[in-house]
mmCIF file of C-alpha atoms in Angstrom:
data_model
loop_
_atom_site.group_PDB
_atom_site.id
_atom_site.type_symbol
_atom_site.label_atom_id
_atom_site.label_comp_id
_atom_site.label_asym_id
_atom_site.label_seq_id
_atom_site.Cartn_x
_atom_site.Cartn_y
_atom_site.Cartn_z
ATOM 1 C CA UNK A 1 60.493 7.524 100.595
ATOM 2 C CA UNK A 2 62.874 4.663 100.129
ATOM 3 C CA UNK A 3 65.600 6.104 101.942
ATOM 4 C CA UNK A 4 63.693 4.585 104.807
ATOM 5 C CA UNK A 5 64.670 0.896 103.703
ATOM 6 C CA UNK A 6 68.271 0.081 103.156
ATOM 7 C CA UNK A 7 70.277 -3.391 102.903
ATOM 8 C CA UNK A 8 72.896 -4.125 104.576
ATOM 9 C CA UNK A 9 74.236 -7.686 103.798
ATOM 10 C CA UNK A 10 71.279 -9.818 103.983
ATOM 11 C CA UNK A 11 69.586 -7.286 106.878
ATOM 12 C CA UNK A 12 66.538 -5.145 106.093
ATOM 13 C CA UNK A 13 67.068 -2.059 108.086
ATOM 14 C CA UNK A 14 63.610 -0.231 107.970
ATOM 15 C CA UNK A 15 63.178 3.334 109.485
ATOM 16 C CA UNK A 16 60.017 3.344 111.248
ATOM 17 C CA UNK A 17 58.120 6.633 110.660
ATOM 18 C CA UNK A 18 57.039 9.235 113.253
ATOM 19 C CA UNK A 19 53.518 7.864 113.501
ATOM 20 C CA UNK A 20 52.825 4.229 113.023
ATOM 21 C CA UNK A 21 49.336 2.751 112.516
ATOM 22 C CA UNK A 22 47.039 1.510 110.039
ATOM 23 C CA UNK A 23 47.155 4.354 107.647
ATOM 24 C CA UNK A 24 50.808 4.444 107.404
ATOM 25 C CA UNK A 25 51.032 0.207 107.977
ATOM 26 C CA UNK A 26 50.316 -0.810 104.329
ATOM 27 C CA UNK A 27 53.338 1.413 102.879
ATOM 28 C CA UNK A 28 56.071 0.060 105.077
ATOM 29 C CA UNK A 29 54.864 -3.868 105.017
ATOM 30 C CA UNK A 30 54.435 -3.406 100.741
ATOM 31 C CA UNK A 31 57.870 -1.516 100.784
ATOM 32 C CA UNK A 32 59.335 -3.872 102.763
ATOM 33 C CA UNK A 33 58.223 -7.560 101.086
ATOM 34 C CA UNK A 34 59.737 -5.605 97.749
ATOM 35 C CA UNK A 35 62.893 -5.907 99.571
ATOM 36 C CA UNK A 36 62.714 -9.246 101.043
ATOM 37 C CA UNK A 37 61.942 -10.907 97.883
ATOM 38 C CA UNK A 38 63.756 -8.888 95.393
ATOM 39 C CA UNK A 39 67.570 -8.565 97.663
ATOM 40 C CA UNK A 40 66.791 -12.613 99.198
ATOM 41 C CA UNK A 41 66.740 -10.798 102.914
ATOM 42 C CA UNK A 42 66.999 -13.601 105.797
ATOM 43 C CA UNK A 43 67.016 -10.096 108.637
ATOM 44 C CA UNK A 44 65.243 -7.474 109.115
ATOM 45 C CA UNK A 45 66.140 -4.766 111.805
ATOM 46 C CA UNK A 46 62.828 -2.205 112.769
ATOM 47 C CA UNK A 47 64.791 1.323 113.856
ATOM 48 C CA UNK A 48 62.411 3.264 115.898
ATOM 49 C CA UNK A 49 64.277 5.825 116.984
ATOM 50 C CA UNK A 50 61.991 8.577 114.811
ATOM 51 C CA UNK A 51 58.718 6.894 116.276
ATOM 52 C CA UNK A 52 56.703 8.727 118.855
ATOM 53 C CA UNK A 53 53.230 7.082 118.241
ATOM 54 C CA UNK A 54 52.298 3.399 117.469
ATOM 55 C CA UNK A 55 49.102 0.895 117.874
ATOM 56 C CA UNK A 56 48.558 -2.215 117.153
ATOM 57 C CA UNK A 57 49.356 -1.814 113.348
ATOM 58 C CA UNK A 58 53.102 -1.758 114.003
ATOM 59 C CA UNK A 59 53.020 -5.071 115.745
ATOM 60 C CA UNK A 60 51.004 -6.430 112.664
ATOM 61 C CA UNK A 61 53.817 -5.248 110.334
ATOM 62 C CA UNK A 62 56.503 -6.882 112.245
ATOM 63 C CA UNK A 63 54.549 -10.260 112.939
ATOM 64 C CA UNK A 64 54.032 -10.473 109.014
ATOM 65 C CA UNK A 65 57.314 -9.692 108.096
ATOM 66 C CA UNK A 66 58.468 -12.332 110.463
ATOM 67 C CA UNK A 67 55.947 -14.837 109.192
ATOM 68 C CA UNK A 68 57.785 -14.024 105.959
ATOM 69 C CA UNK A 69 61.515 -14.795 107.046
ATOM 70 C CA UNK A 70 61.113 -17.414 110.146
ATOM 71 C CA UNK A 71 60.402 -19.961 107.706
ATOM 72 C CA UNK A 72 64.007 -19.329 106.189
ATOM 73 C CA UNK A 73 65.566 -18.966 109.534
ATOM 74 C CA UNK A 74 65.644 -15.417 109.519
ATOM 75 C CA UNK A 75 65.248 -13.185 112.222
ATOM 76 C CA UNK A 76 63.561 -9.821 113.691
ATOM 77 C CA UNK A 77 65.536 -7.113 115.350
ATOM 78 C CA UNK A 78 64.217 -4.141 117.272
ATOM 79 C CA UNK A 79 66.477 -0.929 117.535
ATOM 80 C CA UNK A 80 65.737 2.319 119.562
ATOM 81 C CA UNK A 81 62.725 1.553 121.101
ATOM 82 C CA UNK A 82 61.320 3.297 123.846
ATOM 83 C CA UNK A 83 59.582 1.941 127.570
ATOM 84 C CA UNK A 84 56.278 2.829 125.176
ATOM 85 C CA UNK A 85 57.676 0.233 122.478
ATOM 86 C CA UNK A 86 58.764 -2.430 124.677
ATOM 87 C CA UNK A 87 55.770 -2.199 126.605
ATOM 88 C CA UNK A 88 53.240 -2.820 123.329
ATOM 89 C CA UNK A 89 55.692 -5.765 122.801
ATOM 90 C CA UNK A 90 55.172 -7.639 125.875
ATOM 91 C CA UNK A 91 51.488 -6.610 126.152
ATOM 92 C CA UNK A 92 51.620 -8.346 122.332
ATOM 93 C CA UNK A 93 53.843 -11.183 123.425
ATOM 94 C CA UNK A 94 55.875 -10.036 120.187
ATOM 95 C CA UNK A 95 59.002 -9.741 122.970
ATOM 96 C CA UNK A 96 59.308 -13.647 122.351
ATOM 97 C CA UNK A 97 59.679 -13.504 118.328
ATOM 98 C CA UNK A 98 62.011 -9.933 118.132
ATOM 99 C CA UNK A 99 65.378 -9.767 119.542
ATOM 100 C CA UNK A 100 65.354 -5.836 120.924
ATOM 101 C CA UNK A 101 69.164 -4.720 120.750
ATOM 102 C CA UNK A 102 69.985 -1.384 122.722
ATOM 103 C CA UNK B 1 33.867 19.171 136.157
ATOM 104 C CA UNK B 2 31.582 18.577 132.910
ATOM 105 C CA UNK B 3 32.841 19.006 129.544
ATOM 106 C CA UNK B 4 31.229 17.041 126.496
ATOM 107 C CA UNK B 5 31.974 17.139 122.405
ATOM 108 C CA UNK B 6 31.049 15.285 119.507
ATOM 109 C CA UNK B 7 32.233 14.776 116.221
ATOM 110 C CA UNK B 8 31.657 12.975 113.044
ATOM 111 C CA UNK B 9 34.152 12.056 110.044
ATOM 112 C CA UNK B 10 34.620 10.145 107.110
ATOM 113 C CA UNK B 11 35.497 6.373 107.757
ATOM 114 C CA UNK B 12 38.711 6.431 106.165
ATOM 115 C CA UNK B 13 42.308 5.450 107.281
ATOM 116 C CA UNK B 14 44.011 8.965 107.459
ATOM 117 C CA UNK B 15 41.412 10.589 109.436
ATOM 118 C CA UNK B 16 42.921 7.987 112.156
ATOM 119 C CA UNK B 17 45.161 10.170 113.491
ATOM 120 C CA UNK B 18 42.695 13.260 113.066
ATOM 121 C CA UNK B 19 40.141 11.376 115.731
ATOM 122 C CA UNK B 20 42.827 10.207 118.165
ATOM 123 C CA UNK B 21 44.859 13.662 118.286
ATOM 124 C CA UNK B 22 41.236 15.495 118.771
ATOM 125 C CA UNK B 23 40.709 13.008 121.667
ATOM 126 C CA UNK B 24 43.678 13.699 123.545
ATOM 127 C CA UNK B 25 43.340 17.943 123.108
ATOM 128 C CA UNK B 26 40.092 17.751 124.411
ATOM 129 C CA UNK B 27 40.876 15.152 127.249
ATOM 130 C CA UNK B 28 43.944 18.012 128.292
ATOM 131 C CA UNK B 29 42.146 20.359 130.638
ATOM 132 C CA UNK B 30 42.570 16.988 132.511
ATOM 133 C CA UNK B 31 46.126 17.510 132.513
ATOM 134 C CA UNK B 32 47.152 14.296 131.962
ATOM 135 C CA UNK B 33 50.439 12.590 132.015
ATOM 136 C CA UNK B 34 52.416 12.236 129.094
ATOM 137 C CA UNK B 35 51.697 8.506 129.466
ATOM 138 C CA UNK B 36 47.790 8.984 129.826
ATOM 139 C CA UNK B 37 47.738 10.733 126.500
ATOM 140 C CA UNK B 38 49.581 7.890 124.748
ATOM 141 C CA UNK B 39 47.210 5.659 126.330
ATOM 142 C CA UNK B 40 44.037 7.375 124.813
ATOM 143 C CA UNK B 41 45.580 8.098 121.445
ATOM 144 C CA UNK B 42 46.400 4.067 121.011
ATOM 145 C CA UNK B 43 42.919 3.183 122.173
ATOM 146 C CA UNK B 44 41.163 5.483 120.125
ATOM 147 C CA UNK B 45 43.311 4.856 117.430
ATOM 148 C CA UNK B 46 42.404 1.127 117.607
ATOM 149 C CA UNK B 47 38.774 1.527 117.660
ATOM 150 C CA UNK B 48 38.641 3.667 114.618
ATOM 151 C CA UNK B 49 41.018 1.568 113.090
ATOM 152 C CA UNK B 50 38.186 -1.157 113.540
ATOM 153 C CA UNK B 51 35.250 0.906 112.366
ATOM 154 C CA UNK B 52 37.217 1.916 109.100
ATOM 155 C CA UNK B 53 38.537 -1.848 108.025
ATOM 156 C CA UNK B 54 36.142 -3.890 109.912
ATOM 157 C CA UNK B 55 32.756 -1.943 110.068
ATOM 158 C CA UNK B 56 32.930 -0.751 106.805
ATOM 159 C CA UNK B 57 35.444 -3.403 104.927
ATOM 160 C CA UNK B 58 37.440 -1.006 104.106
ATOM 161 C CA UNK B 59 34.773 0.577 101.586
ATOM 162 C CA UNK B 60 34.464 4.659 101.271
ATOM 163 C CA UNK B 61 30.828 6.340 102.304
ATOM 164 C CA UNK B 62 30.605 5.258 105.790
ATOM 165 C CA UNK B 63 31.048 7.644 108.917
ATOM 166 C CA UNK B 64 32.309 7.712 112.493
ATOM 167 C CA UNK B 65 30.986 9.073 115.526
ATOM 168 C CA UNK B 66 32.991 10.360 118.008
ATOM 169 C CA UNK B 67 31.741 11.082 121.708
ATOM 170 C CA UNK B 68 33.580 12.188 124.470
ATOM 171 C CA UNK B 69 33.223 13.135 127.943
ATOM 172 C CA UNK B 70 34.287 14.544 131.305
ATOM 173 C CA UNK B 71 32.772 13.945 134.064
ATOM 174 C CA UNK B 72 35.028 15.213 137.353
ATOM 175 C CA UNK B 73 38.825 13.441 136.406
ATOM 176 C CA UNK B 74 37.101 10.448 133.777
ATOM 177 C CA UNK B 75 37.197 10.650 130.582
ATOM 178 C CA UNK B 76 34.536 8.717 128.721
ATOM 179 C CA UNK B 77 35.036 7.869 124.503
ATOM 180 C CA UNK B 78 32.498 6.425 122.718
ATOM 181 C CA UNK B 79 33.418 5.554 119.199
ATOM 182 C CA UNK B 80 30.295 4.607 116.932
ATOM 183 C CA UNK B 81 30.115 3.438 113.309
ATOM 184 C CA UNK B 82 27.287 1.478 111.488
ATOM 185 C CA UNK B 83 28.711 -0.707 109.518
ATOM 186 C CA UNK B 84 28.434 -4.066 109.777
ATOM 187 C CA UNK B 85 28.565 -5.112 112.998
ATOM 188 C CA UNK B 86 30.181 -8.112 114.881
ATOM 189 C CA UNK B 87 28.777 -11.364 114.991
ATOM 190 C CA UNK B 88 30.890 -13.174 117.940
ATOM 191 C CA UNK B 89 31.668 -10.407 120.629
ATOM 192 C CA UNK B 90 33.703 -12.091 122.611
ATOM 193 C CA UNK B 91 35.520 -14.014 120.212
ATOM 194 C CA UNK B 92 37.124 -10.262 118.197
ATOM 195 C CA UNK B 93 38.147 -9.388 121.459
ATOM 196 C CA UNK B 94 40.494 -12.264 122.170
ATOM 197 C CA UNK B 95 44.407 -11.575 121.557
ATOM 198 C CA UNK B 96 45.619 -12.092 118.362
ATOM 199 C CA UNK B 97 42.163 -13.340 116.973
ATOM 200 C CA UNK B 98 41.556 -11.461 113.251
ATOM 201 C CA UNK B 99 39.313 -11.923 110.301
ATOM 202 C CA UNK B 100 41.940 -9.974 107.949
ATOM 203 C CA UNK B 101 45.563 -11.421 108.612
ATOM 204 C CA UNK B 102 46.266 -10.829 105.014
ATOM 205 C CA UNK B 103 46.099 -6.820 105.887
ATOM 206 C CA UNK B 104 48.818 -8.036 108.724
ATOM 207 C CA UNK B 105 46.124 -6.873 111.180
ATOM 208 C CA UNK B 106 47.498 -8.846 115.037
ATOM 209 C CA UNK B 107 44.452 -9.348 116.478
ATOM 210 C CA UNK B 108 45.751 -6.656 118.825
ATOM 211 C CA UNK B 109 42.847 -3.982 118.635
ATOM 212 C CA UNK B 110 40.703 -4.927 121.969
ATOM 213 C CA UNK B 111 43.308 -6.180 124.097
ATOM 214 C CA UNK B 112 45.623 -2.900 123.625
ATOM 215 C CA UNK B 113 41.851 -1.138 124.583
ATOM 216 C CA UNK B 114 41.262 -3.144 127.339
ATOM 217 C CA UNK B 115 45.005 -2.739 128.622
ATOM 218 C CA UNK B 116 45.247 0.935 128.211
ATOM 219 C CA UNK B 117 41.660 1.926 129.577
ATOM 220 C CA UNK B 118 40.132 1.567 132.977
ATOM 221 C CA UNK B 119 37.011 0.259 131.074
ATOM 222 C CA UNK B 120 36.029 -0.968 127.940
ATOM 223 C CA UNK B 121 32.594 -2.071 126.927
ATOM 224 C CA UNK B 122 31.617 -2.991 123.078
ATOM 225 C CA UNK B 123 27.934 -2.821 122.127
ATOM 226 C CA UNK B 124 27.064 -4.514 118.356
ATOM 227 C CA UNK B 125 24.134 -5.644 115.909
ATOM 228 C CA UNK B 126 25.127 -7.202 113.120
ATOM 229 C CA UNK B 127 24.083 -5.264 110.215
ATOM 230 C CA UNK B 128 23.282 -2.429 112.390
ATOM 231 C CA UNK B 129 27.043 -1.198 113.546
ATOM 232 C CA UNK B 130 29.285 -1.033 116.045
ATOM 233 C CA UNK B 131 30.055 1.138 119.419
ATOM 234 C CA UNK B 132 33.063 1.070 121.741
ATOM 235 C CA UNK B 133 32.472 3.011 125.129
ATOM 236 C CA UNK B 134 35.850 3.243 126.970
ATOM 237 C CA UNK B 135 36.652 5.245 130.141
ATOM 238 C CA UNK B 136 39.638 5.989 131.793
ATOM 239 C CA UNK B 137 40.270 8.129 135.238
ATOM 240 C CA UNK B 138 43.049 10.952 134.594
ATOM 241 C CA UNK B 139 45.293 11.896 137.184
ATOM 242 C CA UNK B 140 45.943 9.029 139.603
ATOM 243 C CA UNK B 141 49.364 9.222 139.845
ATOM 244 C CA UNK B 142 49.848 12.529 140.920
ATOM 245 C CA UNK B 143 47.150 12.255 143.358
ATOM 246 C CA UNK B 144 49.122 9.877 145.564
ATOM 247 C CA UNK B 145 52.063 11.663 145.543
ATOM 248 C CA UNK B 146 50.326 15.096 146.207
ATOM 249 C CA UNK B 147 49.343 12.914 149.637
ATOM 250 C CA UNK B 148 52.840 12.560 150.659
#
């Protein structure tokens, strides 16, 4: 399953799966602090473009992972998301904290 | 229209998407929009997300209730567990408020409830469990435009 996290540079790119919530949530944040501390990532860039279901469990694993960089100056990134996506994020106010790139 | 089912499962994390798909099948003779359906799954995914790592900590043993019904175009889901119950109501339901941020829970579960149901009403004993009662009227949209 770790052909869903790749490094790029000092960016994180994480696949998000097809179904995102509490019982998938714990694999990707684990997976995904391996990387951070183990390759020194500053980035990390969420890819939705599998995703067709998410709750509040996704925004939990992308406020953590922020929690984890911000410190260092690093930065979230948001790719593929959907009206569904954005809309969680503003309803979240996670819109102010990850840059969503088209 | 009167439709009404019940169900009752284990309290743990993969039967998530179990209860929430089983929600929105039996909310479809509704024919609901594509958006309506995403709506129900998140809210019932979020309240048996709560039951299974805030009702019961997490722990195996415990069960969840599932109740749902139509009554003409609302759907009414009541999700029931006895675990342990909240002490301060309306302090879990503010945004971003969570007794477990080191599970990277956001304190999102009631508000995405609240946003993405007409009505949301949470009963609770502490020590004695827990029940969400949500209801949401299918088919608004259309309606309007049907008037047109």
């Amino acid at each position: 399953m770790s052909e869903n996290f790749k490094v790029i540079d000092n960016y994180l790119m994480v696949r998000m799966p097809e179904e995102i919530d509490h019982h998938k949530s714990s694999y990707i944040s684990e997976n995904a602090d391996k990387f951070i501390v183990r390759e020194q990532i500053s980035n990390v860039v969420f890819d939705f473009e599998d995703t067709k279901f998410m709750d509040s469990s996704g925004i939990g694993i992308i406020l953590g992972r922020y929690k984890k960089i911000a410190c260092f100056g690093g930065k979230v990134f948001a790719i593929h998301t959907d009206n569904r996506i954005r809309h969680l994020f503003m309803i979240s106010g996670l819109h102010k904290i990850v840059e969503i790139m088209d | 229209m009167k439709n009404e089912m019940k169900m009752e499962f284990d309290a743990i994390s993969a039967n998530e998407a179990f209860a929430r798909v089983a929600v929105a099948a039996f909310v479809s003779e509704l024919d609901p929009t594509l958006e309506e359906i995403s709506d129900i799954k998140t809210a019932v995914s979020e309240a048996v997300t709560n039951a299974v790592i805030h009702g019961y900590d997490g722990l195996e043993g415990g069960k969840v209730n599932i109740r749902c019904s139509i009554d003409q175009d609302v759907l009414h889901v009541e999700v029931m567990d006895k675990g342990k119950g909240i002490d301060d109501i309306e302090k879990a339901m503010e945004p971003l408020f969570t007794t477990k941020p080191e599970l990277n829970r956001s304190g999102m579960g009631f508000p995405f409830m609240e946003a993405f149901m007409d009505d949301l009403e949470v009963l609770s004993v502490p020590g004695e469990g827990t029940t969400v009662i949500m209801k949401k009227k299918i088919g608004c949209i259309p309606w309007i435009g049907d008037e047109e």
